[in-house]
CSV table of C-alpha atoms in Angstrom, one decimal:
chain,number,residue,atom,x,y,z
A,1,UNK,CA,70.2,-46.5,152.0
A,2,UNK,CA,72.2,-44.0,150.0
A,3,UNK,CA,75.5,-42.8,151.4
A,4,UNK,CA,75.4,-39.8,153.7
A,5,UNK,CA,77.7,-37.0,152.6
A,6,UNK,CA,81.1,-37.2,154.2
A,7,UNK,CA,81.8,-34.9,157.1
A,8,UNK,CA,78.1,-34.6,157.9
A,9,UNK,CA,77.8,-37.6,160.1
A,10,UNK,CA,80.1,-39.5,162.4
A,11,UNK,CA,79.5,-42.9,163.9
A,12,UNK,CA,80.7,-44.3,167.2
A,13,UNK,CA,79.5,-47.9,167.5
A,14,UNK,CA,81.4,-48.3,170.9
A,15,UNK,CA,79.3,-45.5,172.4
A,16,UNK,CA,76.2,-46.5,170.4
A,17,UNK,CA,76.0,-42.9,169.2
A,18,UNK,CA,75.9,-41.0,166.0
A,19,UNK,CA,76.6,-37.3,165.5
A,20,UNK,CA,75.2,-35.2,162.7
A,21,UNK,CA,76.1,-31.7,161.8
A,22,UNK,CA,73.1,-29.5,160.8
A,23,UNK,CA,73.3,-26.3,158.8
A,24,UNK,CA,71.1,-23.7,160.7
A,25,UNK,CA,70.3,-21.9,157.4
A,26,UNK,CA,68.7,-25.0,156.0
A,27,UNK,CA,67.2,-26.4,159.1
A,28,UNK,CA,65.9,-23.9,161.7
A,29,UNK,CA,66.0,-24.7,165.4
A,30,UNK,CA,62.2,-25.1,165.5
A,31,UNK,CA,62.5,-27.9,162.9
A,32,UNK,CA,65.3,-29.5,164.9
A,33,UNK,CA,63.1,-29.3,168.0
A,34,UNK,CA,60.2,-31.0,166.1
A,35,UNK,CA,62.4,-33.9,164.9
A,36,UNK,CA,64.1,-34.3,168.3
A,37,UNK,CA,60.8,-34.5,170.1
A,38,UNK,CA,59.7,-37.3,167.9
A,39,UNK,CA,62.9,-39.3,168.6
A,40,UNK,CA,63.1,-38.5,172.3
A,41,UNK,CA,61.4,-41.8,173.3
A,42,UNK,CA,63.5,-43.9,170.9
A,43,UNK,CA,67.0,-42.7,171.7
A,44,UNK,CA,68.9,-40.1,173.6
A,45,UNK,CA,69.0,-36.7,171.8
A,46,UNK,CA,71.4,-34.0,172.5
A,47,UNK,CA,71.6,-30.8,170.6
A,48,UNK,CA,74.7,-28.5,170.6
A,49,UNK,CA,75.7,-25.4,168.8
A,50,UNK,CA,79.4,-25.7,168.0
A,51,UNK,CA,79.5,-22.5,165.9
A,52,UNK,CA,77.2,-19.8,164.7
A,53,UNK,CA,74.9,-21.1,162.0
A,54,UNK,CA,75.5,-24.7,162.9
A,55,UNK,CA,73.9,-27.3,165.1
A,56,UNK,CA,75.3,-30.7,166.1
A,57,UNK,CA,72.8,-33.4,167.0
A,58,UNK,CA,73.9,-36.5,168.9
A,59,UNK,CA,71.7,-39.5,168.9
A,60,UNK,CA,72.5,-42.2,171.4
A,61,UNK,CA,70.9,-45.6,171.2
A,62,UNK,CA,69.1,-46.7,174.4
A,63,UNK,CA,70.7,-50.2,174.3
A,64,UNK,CA,73.7,-51.7,172.6
A,65,UNK,CA,74.2,-51.4,168.9
A,66,UNK,CA,75.3,-54.4,166.8
A,67,UNK,CA,76.9,-52.5,164.0
A,68,UNK,CA,77.2,-49.2,162.2
A,69,UNK,CA,74.2,-50.0,160.0
A,70,UNK,CA,71.8,-49.6,162.9
A,71,UNK,CA,73.2,-46.2,163.6
A,72,UNK,CA,73.0,-45.3,159.9
A,73,UNK,CA,69.3,-46.2,159.9
A,74,UNK,CA,68.7,-44.2,163.0
A,75,UNK,CA,70.3,-41.0,161.7
A,76,UNK,CA,68.7,-41.5,158.3
A,77,UNK,CA,65.3,-41.6,159.8
A,78,UNK,CA,66.1,-38.6,161.9
A,79,UNK,CA,67.3,-36.7,158.8
A,80,UNK,CA,64.0,-37.5,157.0
A,81,UNK,CA,62.0,-36.3,160.0
A,82,UNK,CA,64.1,-33.2,160.2
A,83,UNK,CA,63.4,-32.4,156.6
A,84,UNK,CA,59.7,-32.9,157.1
A,85,UNK,CA,59.7,-30.6,160.1
A,86,UNK,CA,61.7,-28.0,158.2
A,87,UNK,CA,59.2,-28.0,155.4
A,88,UNK,CA,56.2,-27.8,157.8
A,89,UNK,CA,58.0,-24.9,159.5
A,90,UNK,CA,58.4,-23.1,156.1
A,91,UNK,CA,54.8,-23.6,155.2
A,92,UNK,CA,53.7,-22.2,158.6
A,93,UNK,CA,56.0,-19.2,158.1
A,94,UNK,CA,54.6,-18.6,154.6
A,95,UNK,CA,51.0,-18.8,155.8
A,96,UNK,CA,51.4,-17.0,159.0
A,97,UNK,CA,49.5,-13.9,158.0
A,98,UNK,CA,46.6,-16.0,156.7
A,99,UNK,CA,46.5,-18.1,159.9
A,100,UNK,CA,46.5,-14.9,162.0
A,101,UNK,CA,43.7,-13.4,160.0
A,102,UNK,CA,41.5,-16.4,160.2
A,103,UNK,CA,42.2,-16.8,163.9
A,104,UNK,CA,41.4,-13.1,164.5
A,105,UNK,CA,38.1,-13.5,162.6
A,106,UNK,CA,37.2,-16.6,164.6
A,107,UNK,CA,37.9,-14.8,167.9
A,108,UNK,CA,36.0,-11.7,166.7
A,109,UNK,CA,33.0,-13.8,165.8
A,110,UNK,CA,33.1,-15.5,169.2
A,111,UNK,CA,32.8,-12.1,170.8
A,112,UNK,CA,29.2,-12.0,169.7
A,113,UNK,CA,27.1,-9.6,167.7
A,114,UNK,CA,27.7,-5.9,167.9
A,115,UNK,CA,25.7,-3.8,170.2
A,116,UNK,CA,23.3,-1.0,169.1
A,117,UNK,CA,25.9,1.5,170.2
A,118,UNK,CA,28.5,-0.2,168.0
A,119,UNK,CA,26.2,0.0,165.0
A,120,UNK,CA,25.2,3.6,165.7
A,121,UNK,CA,28.9,4.5,165.8
A,122,UNK,CA,29.9,2.4,162.7
A,123,UNK,CA,31.3,4.5,159.9
A,124,UNK,CA,29.2,3.7,156.8
A,125,UNK,CA,30.7,6.5,154.7
A,126,UNK,CA,33.5,4.3,153.1
A,127,UNK,CA,32.8,2.0,150.3
A,128,UNK,CA,32.3,-1.6,151.6
A,129,UNK,CA,34.9,-3.0,149.2
A,130,UNK,CA,36.4,-2.4,145.8
A,131,UNK,CA,35.0,-4.4,143.0
A,132,UNK,CA,37.3,-3.9,140.0
A,133,UNK,CA,36.0,-7.1,138.3
A,134,UNK,CA,32.4,-6.2,138.7
A,135,UNK,CA,31.6,-9.3,140.7
A,136,UNK,CA,29.1,-7.6,142.9
A,137,UNK,CA,27.1,-6.3,139.9
A,138,UNK,CA,23.7,-7.9,139.2
A,139,UNK,CA,23.2,-9.9,136.0
A,140,UNK,CA,21.0,-7.2,134.6
A,141,UNK,CA,23.6,-4.5,135.3
A,142,UNK,CA,26.4,-6.6,133.7
A,143,UNK,CA,24.7,-8.3,130.7
A,144,UNK,CA,21.3,-6.7,130.4
A,145,UNK,CA,20.3,-4.9,127.2
A,146,UNK,CA,21.3,-1.3,127.2
A,147,UNK,CA,18.5,1.0,126.3
A,148,UNK,CA,19.4,2.1,122.8
A,149,UNK,CA,18.6,5.4,121.1
A,150,UNK,CA,15.6,4.0,119.2
A,151,UNK,CA,14.3,1.7,121.8
A,152,UNK,CA,11.5,2.4,124.2
A,153,UNK,CA,13.0,2.2,127.6
A,154,UNK,CA,9.6,1.6,129.2
B,1,UNK,CA,82.0,-37.9,185.9
B,2,UNK,CA,80.0,-36.8,182.8
B,3,UNK,CA,79.8,-33.2,181.9
B,4,UNK,CA,76.8,-31.9,179.9
B,5,UNK,CA,76.9,-28.5,178.3
B,6,UNK,CA,73.4,-27.3,177.5
B,7,UNK,CA,73.8,-24.4,175.1
B,8,UNK,CA,71.7,-21.4,176.2
B,9,UNK,CA,70.4,-20.8,172.6
B,10,UNK,CA,68.9,-24.3,172.6
B,11,UNK,CA,68.0,-25.2,176.2
B,12,UNK,CA,66.0,-23.2,178.6
B,13,UNK,CA,67.6,-22.7,182.0
B,14,UNK,CA,64.3,-23.3,183.7
B,15,UNK,CA,64.0,-26.6,181.9
B,16,UNK,CA,67.5,-27.7,182.9
B,17,UNK,CA,66.8,-26.8,186.5
B,18,UNK,CA,63.5,-28.7,186.5
B,19,UNK,CA,65.1,-31.7,185.0
B,20,UNK,CA,67.8,-31.6,187.7
B,21,UNK,CA,65.1,-31.5,190.4
B,22,UNK,CA,63.5,-34.7,188.9
B,23,UNK,CA,66.8,-36.6,188.6
B,24,UNK,CA,68.3,-35.2,191.8
B,25,UNK,CA,68.1,-38.5,193.7
B,26,UNK,CA,69.6,-40.7,191.0
B,27,UNK,CA,73.1,-39.3,191.0
B,28,UNK,CA,75.2,-36.5,192.4
B,29,UNK,CA,74.9,-33.3,190.4
B,30,UNK,CA,76.9,-30.1,190.1
B,31,UNK,CA,75.7,-27.1,188.1
B,32,UNK,CA,77.5,-24.1,186.7
B,33,UNK,CA,76.7,-21.3,184.3
B,34,UNK,CA,79.0,-20.0,181.6
B,35,UNK,CA,78.4,-17.3,179.1
B,36,UNK,CA,77.0,-19.6,176.5
B,37,UNK,CA,75.9,-22.8,178.4
B,38,UNK,CA,74.3,-24.3,181.4
B,39,UNK,CA,76.9,-26.9,182.6
B,40,UNK,CA,75.8,-29.9,184.5
B,41,UNK,CA,78.1,-32.6,185.9
B,42,UNK,CA,76.9,-36.0,186.8
B,43,UNK,CA,78.7,-38.4,189.2
B,44,UNK,CA,77.7,-41.9,190.1
B,45,UNK,CA,79.7,-44.9,191.4
B,46,UNK,CA,78.4,-47.1,188.6
B,47,UNK,CA,79.7,-45.8,185.2
B,48,UNK,CA,76.9,-47.3,183.2
B,49,UNK,CA,74.3,-45.9,185.6
B,50,UNK,CA,76.0,-42.5,185.4
B,51,UNK,CA,75.8,-42.5,181.6
B,52,UNK,CA,72.2,-43.6,181.6
B,53,UNK,CA,71.1,-41.0,184.1
B,54,UNK,CA,73.0,-38.2,182.4
B,55,UNK,CA,71.4,-39.1,179.0
B,56,UNK,CA,68.0,-39.3,180.6
B,57,UNK,CA,68.4,-35.9,182.1
B,58,UNK,CA,69.5,-34.4,178.8
B,59,UNK,CA,66.4,-35.9,177.1
B,60,UNK,CA,64.2,-34.6,179.8
B,61,UNK,CA,65.6,-31.1,179.7
B,62,UNK,CA,65.3,-31.1,175.9
B,63,UNK,CA,61.6,-32.3,176.1
B,64,UNK,CA,60.7,-29.6,178.6
B,65,UNK,CA,62.5,-26.9,176.5
B,66,UNK,CA,60.5,-28.0,173.4
B,67,UNK,CA,57.2,-28.1,175.3
B,68,UNK,CA,57.7,-24.5,176.5
B,69,UNK,CA,58.4,-23.4,173.0
B,70,UNK,CA,62.2,-23.0,173.0
B,71,UNK,CA,65.0,-21.6,175.0
B,72,UNK,CA,63.8,-18.0,175.2
């Protein structure tokens, strides 16, 4: 495993625990929650906030630890999971509007078909949608022969 | 005695209380509130047992907090 940057992680083999400092700007709390939840059955997880914009995660082994390497593996796996969770969180944030729109459509569809009153009150005056690329045009409208000056249009 | 400081931005107070109810019979507990943390002190005659119970309580409180969607 590659070396972990200095100052980021500290090992305590005697207490079978490893502490990792996490930058809140890089890893949001929701990502930290996600990674912690996965590790909660493997080790003891404690999250602290020593300063604004910084989290401190302490992972404690459930049993005794032979050497520092075991703790190094544990924190390495946690860091990988944290990165995955942070990336998933970012994707969710980026697609939030889309997810909400799809969900609203699904819920709207589940409400059933509109009543006659709803249809009677529906405002049909507006254009259904804009069609700047002419997608809704028929083939004849788009590619059909134009009636020339000398041609018989009938 | 082991003192656990659950930061209010990270742990939900309800989750800490619920965890305390579950682990009440395994040790002697004291609780206190500060501006930024829920403080819990665990006492048990057996030091190893004390550490284990305190760690389990912290895990339980964190799990409940995550399940409810966070501290707020």
